[in-house]
């Protein structure tokens, strides 16, 4: 038998059943050393007592009362995949695109130095005009709805508004 | 606590999402013992416990749509319970109970004068000693021994690495054993 007693952490390791073949030495020591065995026994009693549920119980109508209270509260929305801050650049970009679609910018650049931008806008407007389709309506509607929803979320977040169902 | 299959849990969550109060009651009954155990150990003031349990279930209900089945529901709700309890404790500033007087102030509801005289069993003494321990140790002991969560699950609940959980659990048990042995004769126990 080894004269070195087991460390407290080794005994707790055995208590939790977390040992493998390499720890068989410890088991052998425990079988022969009454001091270490009694320490393990103390931990086993402690562990068993700790696993007893408390006598304190919630009242019988707890589930009913809590369910009624919870249903009055607003369920949180599904967690966003994207961080909240992403809404601000997305909002600005969408507003820019919407503004571009709705406003004829070419006249505004006539006397400015943004000639390259002007050319770009003119080209895009040209293609839109050439297509002859009324496809503007779809992105305008989609973007408007998107902007409204983003604004709604930002306002609700800012003022911590709670919607009751 | 009866184990619930993932399929049944999904159905339950779906029903809860549609405002089914019976489904929500079933869900609460399923986990109330787990939550009561955590709250009992973490919240020293008996008058606060029921309200804290209610807050935990309301938070769980509000966040159910975000539950992704990436962990067990018991781990997820235990995490909410621990955070809520820590929040309550930090607000009440009774986070750390340092001396004996405070331990008695923080005793659970059984701490009536005649109670101490009549119930000298290990369970009672243990409850008293746990009430005086660091809240982190109390939580780990409860989650591991009473709620039977493993190191990984406790780590997830408490945002701690597995190794730290193991180390804290060992320290907590050692401290508890020493507290008991210091106060009571070995033979008494």
mmCIF file of C-alpha atoms in Angstrom:
data_model
loop_
_atom_site.group_PDB
_atom_site.id
_atom_site.type_symbol
_atom_site.label_atom_id
_atom_site.label_comp_id
_atom_site.label_asym_id
_atom_site.label_seq_id
_atom_site.Cartn_x
_atom_site.Cartn_y
_atom_site.Cartn_z
ATOM 1 C CA UNK A 1 0.000 0.000 0.000
ATOM 2 C CA UNK A 2 1.255 3.454 -0.867
ATOM 3 C CA UNK A 3 1.968 5.562 2.217
ATOM 4 C CA UNK A 4 0.947 8.734 0.405
ATOM 5 C CA UNK A 5 -2.631 9.538 1.177
ATOM 6 C CA UNK A 6 -4.936 10.614 -1.601
ATOM 7 C CA UNK A 7 -5.427 14.303 -2.211
ATOM 8 C CA UNK A 8 -8.832 15.794 -1.460
ATOM 9 C CA UNK A 9 -9.344 16.501 -5.166
ATOM 10 C CA UNK A 10 -8.592 12.833 -6.017
ATOM 11 C CA UNK A 11 -11.204 11.663 -3.532
ATOM 12 C CA UNK A 12 -13.781 14.044 -4.977
ATOM 13 C CA UNK A 13 -12.780 12.832 -8.423
ATOM 14 C CA UNK A 14 -13.651 9.289 -7.337
ATOM 15 C CA UNK A 15 -16.839 10.501 -5.677
ATOM 16 C CA UNK A 16 -18.033 11.893 -9.007
ATOM 17 C CA UNK A 17 -17.202 8.589 -10.719
ATOM 18 C CA UNK A 18 -14.781 10.331 -12.997
ATOM 19 C CA UNK A 19 -11.838 8.003 -13.035
ATOM 20 C CA UNK A 20 -10.406 5.639 -15.583
ATOM 21 C CA UNK A 21 -7.915 2.755 -15.574
ATOM 22 C CA UNK A 22 -5.072 5.130 -14.758
ATOM 23 C CA UNK A 23 -6.821 5.945 -11.483
ATOM 24 C CA UNK A 24 -7.049 2.309 -10.372
ATOM 25 C CA UNK A 25 -4.103 2.962 -8.071
ATOM 26 C CA UNK A 26 -6.318 5.340 -6.157
ATOM 27 C CA UNK A 27 -9.043 2.701 -5.834
ATOM 28 C CA UNK A 28 -6.517 0.214 -4.564
ATOM 29 C CA UNK A 29 -5.254 2.744 -2.019
ATOM 30 C CA UNK A 30 -8.807 3.432 -0.846
ATOM 31 C CA UNK A 31 -9.430 -0.265 -0.276
ATOM 32 C CA UNK A 32 -6.441 -0.426 2.064
ATOM 33 C CA UNK A 33 -6.348 3.015 3.706
ATOM 34 C CA UNK A 34 -9.042 3.592 6.309
ATOM 35 C CA UNK A 35 -8.253 7.307 6.596
ATOM 36 C CA UNK A 36 -8.835 7.990 2.893
ATOM 37 C CA UNK A 37 -11.835 5.640 2.868
ATOM 38 C CA UNK A 38 -13.420 7.560 5.737
ATOM 39 C CA UNK A 39 -12.821 10.835 3.912
ATOM 40 C CA UNK A 40 -14.574 9.402 0.861
ATOM 41 C CA UNK A 41 -17.410 8.212 3.102
ATOM 42 C CA UNK A 42 -17.821 11.756 4.488
ATOM 43 C CA UNK A 43 -18.073 13.117 0.973
ATOM 44 C CA UNK A 44 -20.569 10.416 0.020
ATOM 45 C CA UNK A 45 -22.836 11.343 2.938
ATOM 46 C CA UNK A 46 -22.518 15.010 2.009
ATOM 47 C CA UNK A 47 -23.318 14.248 -1.616
ATOM 48 C CA UNK A 48 -26.358 12.131 -0.757
ATOM 49 C CA UNK A 49 -27.690 14.787 1.589
ATOM 50 C CA UNK A 50 -27.135 17.500 -0.993
ATOM 51 C CA UNK A 51 -29.174 15.562 -3.527
ATOM 52 C CA UNK A 52 -32.287 15.611 -1.307
ATOM 53 C CA UNK A 53 -34.758 18.126 -2.662
ATOM 54 C CA UNK A 54 -35.654 20.976 -0.360
ATOM 55 C CA UNK A 55 -38.819 20.707 1.672
ATOM 56 C CA UNK A 56 -39.853 24.067 0.349
ATOM 57 C CA UNK A 57 -42.540 23.746 -2.307
ATOM 58 C CA UNK A 58 -44.297 26.202 -4.548
ATOM 59 C CA UNK A 59 -48.049 26.491 -3.943
ATOM 60 C CA UNK A 60 -50.318 24.109 -5.856
ATOM 61 C CA UNK A 61 -51.814 26.904 -7.934
ATOM 62 C CA UNK A 62 -48.405 28.339 -8.833
ATOM 63 C CA UNK A 63 -48.449 27.069 -12.440
ATOM 64 C CA UNK A 64 -51.950 28.415 -13.062
ATOM 65 C CA UNK A 65 -51.214 31.825 -11.522
ATOM 66 C CA UNK A 66 -47.897 32.152 -13.326
ATOM 67 C CA UNK A 67 -49.345 31.071 -16.684
ATOM 68 C CA UNK A 68 -52.069 33.707 -16.391
ATOM 69 C CA UNK A 69 -49.511 36.396 -15.523
ATOM 70 C CA UNK A 70 -47.110 35.302 -18.256
ATOM 71 C CA UNK A 71 -49.796 35.351 -20.936
ATOM 72 C CA UNK A 72 -50.414 39.014 -20.134
ATOM 73 C CA UNK A 73 -46.766 39.783 -20.753
ATOM 74 C CA UNK A 74 -45.428 40.336 -24.217
ATOM 75 C CA UNK A 75 -43.524 37.358 -25.652
ATOM 76 C CA UNK A 76 -40.086 38.406 -26.785
ATOM 77 C CA UNK A 77 -39.508 38.292 -30.502
ATOM 78 C CA UNK A 78 -37.301 35.622 -32.039
ATOM 79 C CA UNK A 79 -33.675 36.452 -31.453
ATOM 80 C CA UNK A 80 -32.145 38.367 -34.350
ATOM 81 C CA UNK A 81 -29.439 36.746 -36.419
ATOM 82 C CA UNK A 82 -27.998 40.205 -37.121
ATOM 83 C CA UNK A 83 -26.979 42.718 -34.467
ATOM 84 C CA UNK A 84 -29.300 45.651 -33.793
ATOM 85 C CA UNK A 85 -26.809 48.255 -35.036
ATOM 86 C CA UNK A 86 -27.010 46.844 -38.553
ATOM 87 C CA UNK A 87 -30.466 48.447 -38.841
ATOM 88 C CA UNK A 88 -29.023 51.958 -38.979
ATOM 89 C CA UNK A 89 -26.773 51.554 -42.079
ATOM 90 C CA UNK A 90 -29.431 49.382 -43.725
ATOM 91 C CA UNK A 91 -32.007 52.075 -43.040
ATOM 92 C CA UNK A 92 -29.779 54.812 -44.478
ATOM 93 C CA UNK A 93 -28.933 52.774 -47.559
ATOM 94 C CA UNK A 94 -32.565 51.924 -48.174
ATOM 95 C CA UNK A 95 -33.559 55.555 -47.767
ATOM 96 C CA UNK A 96 -30.899 56.515 -50.321
ATOM 97 C CA UNK A 97 -32.108 53.918 -52.812
ATOM 98 C CA UNK A 98 -35.711 54.994 -52.295
ATOM 99 C CA UNK A 99 -34.786 58.625 -52.736
ATOM 100 C CA UNK A 100 -32.947 57.765 -55.917
ATOM 101 C CA UNK A 101 -35.961 55.951 -57.337
ATOM 102 C CA UNK A 102 -38.446 58.640 -56.424
ATOM 103 C CA UNK A 103 -36.500 61.819 -57.206
ATOM 104 C CA UNK A 104 -35.099 62.942 -60.482
ATOM 105 C CA UNK A 105 -31.606 63.791 -59.317
ATOM 106 C CA UNK A 106 -30.141 64.679 -62.722
ATOM 107 C CA UNK A 107 -31.354 68.271 -62.566
ATOM 108 C CA UNK A 108 -29.791 68.741 -59.146
ATOM 109 C CA UNK A 109 -26.334 67.886 -60.400
ATOM 110 C CA UNK A 110 -26.456 70.270 -63.386
ATOM 111 C CA UNK A 111 -24.423 72.995 -61.706
ATOM 112 C CA UNK A 112 -22.390 70.944 -59.279
ATOM 113 C CA UNK A 113 -19.079 69.217 -59.460
ATOM 114 C CA UNK A 114 -20.483 65.716 -59.177
ATOM 115 C CA UNK A 115 -20.210 65.038 -62.841
ATOM 116 C CA UNK A 116 -19.303 61.386 -62.440
ATOM 117 C CA UNK A 117 -22.194 60.774 -60.087
ATOM 118 C CA UNK A 118 -24.458 62.653 -62.462
ATOM 119 C CA UNK A 119 -23.378 60.451 -65.338
ATOM 120 C CA UNK A 120 -24.025 57.352 -63.317
ATOM 121 C CA UNK A 121 -27.490 58.486 -62.295
ATOM 122 C CA UNK A 122 -28.297 59.530 -65.849
ATOM 123 C CA UNK A 123 -27.250 56.151 -67.143
ATOM 124 C CA UNK A 124 -29.396 54.318 -64.630
ATOM 125 C CA UNK A 125 -32.364 56.550 -65.384
ATOM 126 C CA UNK A 126 -31.815 55.950 -69.037
ATOM 127 C CA UNK A 127 -31.990 52.181 -68.571
ATOM 128 C CA UNK A 128 -35.111 52.510 -66.450
ATOM 129 C CA UNK A 129 -36.763 54.674 -69.085
ATOM 130 C CA UNK A 130 -35.691 52.314 -71.859
ATOM 131 C CA UNK A 131 -37.156 49.275 -70.124
ATOM 132 C CA UNK A 132 -40.579 50.893 -70.371
ATOM 133 C CA UNK A 133 -41.839 48.745 -67.501
ATOM 134 C CA UNK A 134 -43.544 49.992 -64.409
ATOM 135 C CA UNK A 135 -41.277 47.901 -62.211
ATOM 136 C CA UNK A 136 -40.525 50.887 -60.008
ATOM 137 C CA UNK A 137 -43.675 50.139 -58.072
ATOM 138 C CA UNK A 138 -42.443 46.864 -56.630
ATOM 139 C CA UNK A 139 -39.128 48.010 -55.069
ATOM 140 C CA UNK A 140 -40.714 51.285 -53.986
ATOM 141 C CA UNK A 141 -43.452 49.423 -52.133
ATOM 142 C CA UNK A 142 -41.042 46.882 -50.656
ATOM 143 C CA UNK A 143 -38.574 49.533 -49.559
ATOM 144 C CA UNK A 144 -41.294 51.744 -48.109
ATOM 145 C CA UNK A 145 -42.645 48.843 -46.057
ATOM 146 C CA UNK A 146 -39.139 47.944 -44.965
ATOM 147 C CA UNK A 147 -38.390 51.514 -43.903
ATOM 148 C CA UNK A 148 -41.635 51.673 -41.936
ATOM 149 C CA UNK A 149 -40.837 48.410 -40.132
ATOM 150 C CA UNK A 150 -37.280 49.524 -39.332
ATOM 151 C CA UNK A 151 -38.530 52.856 -38.050
ATOM 152 C CA UNK A 152 -41.164 51.072 -35.997
ATOM 153 C CA UNK A 153 -38.565 48.826 -34.385
ATOM 154 C CA UNK A 154 -36.192 51.701 -33.703
ATOM 155 C CA UNK A 155 -38.944 53.770 -32.077
ATOM 156 C CA UNK A 156 -40.189 50.796 -30.022
ATOM 157 C CA UNK A 157 -36.653 50.069 -28.884
ATOM 158 C CA UNK A 158 -35.907 53.691 -28.085
ATOM 159 C CA UNK A 159 -38.993 54.137 -25.927
ATOM 160 C CA UNK A 160 -39.139 50.539 -24.700
ATOM 161 C CA UNK A 161 -42.717 50.192 -25.872
ATOM 162 C CA UNK A 162 -44.597 47.051 -24.979
ATOM 163 C CA UNK A 163 -47.411 45.823 -27.179
ATOM 164 C CA UNK A 164 -50.102 43.870 -25.365
ATOM 165 C CA UNK A 165 -51.834 41.106 -27.257
ATOM 166 C CA UNK B 1 -38.591 15.741 -12.849
ATOM 167 C CA UNK B 2 -40.166 13.688 -15.593
ATOM 168 C CA UNK B 3 -38.180 13.832 -18.797
ATOM 169 C CA UNK B 4 -39.959 15.267 -21.777
ATOM 170 C CA UNK B 5 -39.205 14.263 -25.357
ATOM 171 C CA UNK B 6 -38.027 16.881 -27.826
ATOM 172 C CA UNK B 7 -41.045 16.212 -30.002
ATOM 173 C CA UNK B 8 -43.443 16.817 -27.115
ATOM 174 C CA UNK B 9 -41.533 19.888 -26.051
ATOM 175 C CA UNK B 10 -41.684 21.333 -29.584
ATOM 176 C CA UNK B 11 -45.425 20.773 -29.644
ATOM 177 C CA UNK B 12 -45.770 22.353 -26.224
ATOM 178 C CA UNK B 13 -43.771 25.416 -27.283
ATOM 179 C CA UNK B 14 -45.870 25.722 -30.431
ATOM 180 C CA UNK B 15 -49.071 25.645 -28.384
ATOM 181 C CA UNK B 16 -47.647 28.172 -25.923
ATOM 182 C CA UNK B 17 -46.827 30.392 -28.881
ATOM 183 C CA UNK B 18 -50.499 30.297 -29.830
ATOM 184 C CA UNK B 19 -51.446 31.472 -26.341
ATOM 185 C CA UNK B 20 -52.578 28.096 -24.982
ATOM 186 C CA UNK B 21 -52.670 28.594 -21.211
ATOM 187 C CA UNK B 22 -52.964 24.859 -20.474
ATOM 188 C CA UNK B 23 -49.788 24.203 -22.459
ATOM 189 C CA UNK B 24 -48.021 26.936 -20.521
ATOM 190 C CA UNK B 25 -49.230 25.444 -17.230
ATOM 191 C CA UNK B 26 -47.904 22.035 -18.303
ATOM 192 C CA UNK B 27 -44.569 23.616 -19.177
ATOM 193 C CA UNK B 28 -44.367 25.391 -15.804
ATOM 194 C CA UNK B 29 -45.291 22.216 -13.897
ATOM 195 C CA UNK B 30 -42.597 20.360 -15.803
ATOM 196 C CA UNK B 31 -39.828 22.655 -14.618
ATOM 197 C CA UNK B 32 -41.164 24.134 -11.350
ATOM 198 C CA UNK B 33 -39.312 21.654 -9.160
ATOM 199 C CA UNK B 34 -36.010 22.411 -10.855
ATOM 200 C CA UNK B 35 -36.574 26.146 -10.526
ATOM 201 C CA UNK B 36 -37.826 25.886 -6.945
ATOM 202 C CA UNK B 37 -34.639 24.023 -6.023
ATOM 203 C CA UNK B 38 -32.389 26.653 -7.537
ATOM 204 C CA UNK B 39 -34.332 29.543 -6.042
ATOM 205 C CA UNK B 40 -34.462 27.872 -2.620
ATOM 206 C CA UNK B 41 -30.684 27.616 -2.534
ATOM 207 C CA UNK B 42 -29.902 30.994 -4.092
ATOM 208 C CA UNK B 43 -32.485 33.305 -2.548
ATOM 209 C CA UNK B 44 -32.095 33.471 1.227
ATOM 210 C CA UNK B 45 -35.266 35.427 1.923
ATOM 211 C CA UNK B 46 -38.261 33.043 1.840
ATOM 212 C CA UNK B 47 -40.665 35.925 1.184
ATOM 213 C CA UNK B 48 -38.964 36.642 -2.161
ATOM 214 C CA UNK B 49 -38.795 33.111 -3.493
ATOM 215 C CA UNK B 50 -42.226 32.683 -5.058
ATOM 216 C CA UNK B 51 -42.001 36.036 -6.844
ATOM 217 C CA UNK B 52 -38.557 35.158 -8.146
ATOM 218 C CA UNK B 53 -39.857 31.803 -9.441
ATOM 219 C CA UNK B 54 -42.684 33.626 -11.179
ATOM 220 C CA UNK B 55 -40.281 36.110 -12.785
ATOM 221 C CA UNK B 56 -38.139 33.234 -14.035
ATOM 222 C CA UNK B 57 -41.067 31.536 -15.742
ATOM 223 C CA UNK B 58 -42.263 34.788 -17.271
ATOM 224 C CA UNK B 59 -38.787 35.428 -18.659
ATOM 225 C CA UNK B 60 -38.677 31.864 -19.975
ATOM 226 C CA UNK B 61 -42.082 32.330 -21.622
ATOM 227 C CA UNK B 62 -40.980 35.594 -23.203
ATOM 228 C CA UNK B 63 -37.842 34.016 -24.583
ATOM 229 C CA UNK B 64 -39.280 30.671 -25.670
ATOM 230 C CA UNK B 65 -39.490 31.705 -29.355
ATOM 231 C CA UNK B 66 -35.696 32.062 -29.265
ATOM 232 C CA UNK B 67 -35.064 28.574 -27.878
ATOM 233 C CA UNK B 68 -33.173 26.690 -30.580
ATOM 234 C CA UNK B 69 -32.899 23.200 -29.023
ATOM 235 C CA UNK B 70 -29.117 23.580 -29.004
ATOM 236 C CA UNK B 71 -29.103 22.545 -25.350
ATOM 237 C CA UNK B 72 -31.497 20.843 -22.961
ATOM 238 C CA UNK B 73 -34.502 22.894 -21.897
ATOM 239 C CA UNK B 74 -33.538 22.248 -18.255
ATOM 240 C CA UNK B 75 -30.109 23.821 -18.867
ATOM 241 C CA UNK B 76 -31.662 26.767 -20.664
ATOM 242 C CA UNK B 77 -34.231 27.509 -17.977
ATOM 243 C CA UNK B 78 -31.680 26.920 -15.202
ATOM 244 C CA UNK B 79 -29.546 29.597 -16.848
ATOM 245 C CA UNK B 80 -32.465 32.034 -16.750
ATOM 246 C CA UNK B 81 -33.064 31.086 -13.105
ATOM 247 C CA UNK B 82 -29.437 31.649 -12.095
ATOM 248 C CA UNK B 83 -29.239 35.012 -13.856
ATOM 249 C CA UNK B 84 -32.516 36.156 -12.343
ATOM 250 C CA UNK B 85 -31.422 35.100 -8.857
ATOM 251 C CA UNK B 86 -28.047 36.812 -9.230
ATOM 252 C CA UNK B 87 -29.835 39.923 -10.398
ATOM 253 C CA UNK B 88 -32.150 39.862 -7.382
ATOM 254 C CA UNK B 89 -29.230 39.274 -5.029
ATOM 255 C CA UNK B 90 -27.130 42.057 -6.496
ATOM 256 C CA UNK B 91 -30.062 44.448 -6.153
ATOM 257 C CA UNK B 92 -30.574 43.447 -2.542
ATOM 258 C CA UNK B 93 -26.845 43.597 -1.824
ATOM 259 C CA UNK B 94 -26.849 40.343 0.084
ATOM 260 C CA UNK B 95 -24.500 38.715 -2.363
ATOM 261 C CA UNK B 96 -21.900 37.660 0.131
ATOM 262 C CA UNK B 97 -22.765 36.649 3.633
ATOM 263 C CA UNK B 98 -19.612 36.937 5.603
ATOM 264 C CA UNK B 99 -20.247 36.320 9.257
ATOM 265 C CA UNK B 100 -22.297 34.130 11.476
ATOM 266 C CA UNK B 101 -24.863 36.809 12.333
ATOM 267 C CA UNK B 102 -25.553 37.304 8.686
ATOM 268 C CA UNK B 103 -25.831 33.591 8.090
ATOM 269 C CA UNK B 104 -28.645 33.408 10.611
ATOM 270 C CA UNK B 105 -30.315 36.415 9.019
ATOM 271 C CA UNK B 106 -30.128 34.633 5.699
ATOM 272 C CA UNK B 107 -31.493 31.354 6.903
ATOM 273 C CA UNK B 108 -34.366 29.770 5.048
ATOM 274 C CA UNK B 109 -37.885 29.824 6.431
ATOM 275 C CA UNK B 110 -37.197 26.864 8.676
ATOM 276 C CA UNK B 111 -35.030 29.091 10.850
ATOM 277 C CA UNK B 112 -37.610 29.490 13.607
ATOM 278 C CA UNK B 113 -36.167 29.369 17.113
ATOM 279 C CA UNK B 114 -37.831 26.059 17.983
ATOM 280 C CA UNK B 115 -36.890 24.593 14.656
ATOM 281 C CA UNK B 116 -33.216 24.623 15.553
ATOM 282 C CA UNK B 117 -34.014 22.880 18.783
ATOM 283 C CA UNK B 118 -36.132 20.175 17.213
ATOM 284 C CA UNK B 119 -34.394 19.359 13.959
ATOM 285 C CA UNK B 120 -30.743 18.664 14.387
ATOM 286 C CA UNK B 121 -30.348 16.372 11.459
ATOM 287 C CA UNK B 122 -27.654 16.693 8.865
ATOM 288 C CA UNK B 123 -30.002 18.005 6.193
ATOM 289 C CA UNK B 124 -30.986 20.937 8.369
ATOM 290 C CA UNK B 125 -27.427 21.718 9.334
ATOM 291 C CA UNK B 126 -26.401 21.437 5.731
ATOM 292 C CA UNK B 127 -29.118 23.857 4.627
ATOM 293 C CA UNK B 128 -27.950 26.318 7.255
ATOM 294 C CA UNK B 129 -24.330 26.065 6.198
ATOM 295 C CA UNK B 130 -25.130 26.325 2.495
ATOM 296 C CA UNK B 131 -27.108 29.497 3.168
ATOM 297 C CA UNK B 132 -23.911 31.056 4.477
ATOM 298 C CA UNK B 133 -21.762 30.138 1.500
ATOM 299 C CA UNK B 134 -20.728 32.185 -1.490
ATOM 300 C CA UNK B 135 -23.608 32.323 -3.990
ATOM 301 C CA UNK B 136 -21.459 30.809 -6.746
ATOM 302 C CA UNK B 137 -20.699 27.766 -4.618
ATOM 303 C CA UNK B 138 -24.323 27.460 -3.581
ATOM 304 C CA UNK B 139 -25.392 27.491 -7.198
ATOM 305 C CA UNK B 140 -22.869 24.899 -8.314
ATOM 306 C CA UNK B 141 -23.737 22.558 -5.448
ATOM 307 C CA UNK B 142 -27.432 22.853 -6.250
ATOM 308 C CA UNK B 143 -27.058 22.382 -9.979
ATOM 309 C CA UNK B 144 -24.733 19.421 -9.621
ATOM 310 C CA UNK B 145 -26.230 17.491 -6.719
ATOM 311 C CA UNK B 146 -29.894 18.418 -6.744
ATOM 312 C CA UNK B 147 -30.570 19.146 -10.383
ATOM 313 C CA UNK B 148 -28.025 16.588 -11.593
ATOM 314 C CA UNK B 149 -26.513 18.801 -14.276
ATOM 315 C CA UNK B 150 -23.065 17.794 -15.515
ATOM 316 C CA UNK B 151 -19.953 20.017 -15.615
ATOM 317 C CA UNK B 152 -20.632 21.082 -19.187
ATOM 318 C CA UNK B 153 -24.244 22.000 -18.477
ATOM 319 C CA UNK B 154 -23.295 23.928 -15.344
ATOM 320 C CA UNK B 155 -20.597 25.702 -17.355
ATOM 321 C CA UNK B 156 -23.232 26.704 -19.872
ATOM 322 C CA UNK B 157 -25.604 27.914 -17.143
ATOM 323 C CA UNK B 158 -22.959 29.916 -15.304
ATOM 324 C CA UNK B 159 -20.784 30.952 -18.249
ATOM 325 C CA UNK B 160 -17.787 29.160 -16.822
ATOM 326 C CA UNK B 161 -15.316 26.740 -18.406
ATOM 327 C CA UNK B 162 -15.771 23.080 -17.460
ATOM 328 C CA UNK B 163 -12.462 23.017 -15.581
ATOM 329 C CA UNK B 164 -13.509 25.981 -13.458
ATOM 330 C CA UNK B 165 -16.843 24.316 -12.673
ATOM 331 C CA UNK B 166 -15.028 21.206 -11.489
ATOM 332 C CA UNK B 167 -12.607 23.234 -9.410
ATOM 333 C CA UNK B 168 -15.410 25.314 -7.825
ATOM 334 C CA UNK B 169 -17.449 22.185 -7.117
ATOM 335 C CA UNK B 170 -14.512 20.595 -5.309
ATOM 336 C CA UNK B 171 -13.853 23.770 -3.328
ATOM 337 C CA UNK B 172 -17.528 24.166 -2.468
ATOM 338 C CA UNK B 173 -17.843 20.608 -1.178
ATOM 339 C CA UNK B 174 -14.619 20.902 0.782
ATOM 340 C CA UNK B 175 -15.714 24.199 2.295
ATOM 341 C CA UNK B 176 -19.121 22.792 3.192
ATOM 342 C CA UNK B 177 -17.613 19.699 4.769
ATOM 343 C CA UNK B 178 -15.155 21.811 6.752
ATOM 344 C CA UNK B 179 -17.899 24.171 7.897
ATOM 345 C CA UNK B 180 -19.947 21.212 9.142
ATOM 346 C CA UNK B 181 -16.996 19.556 10.836
ATOM 347 C CA UNK B 182 -15.920 22.797 12.444
ATOM 348 C CA UNK B 183 -19.339 23.375 13.932
ATOM 349 C CA UNK B 184 -20.373 19.874 14.856
ATOM 350 C CA UNK B 185 -18.468 16.969 16.206
ATOM 351 C CA UNK B 186 -17.499 14.352 13.639
ATOM 352 C CA UNK B 187 -19.401 11.699 15.602
ATOM 353 C CA UNK B 188 -22.529 13.817 15.650
ATOM 354 C CA UNK B 189 -22.639 13.745 11.896
#
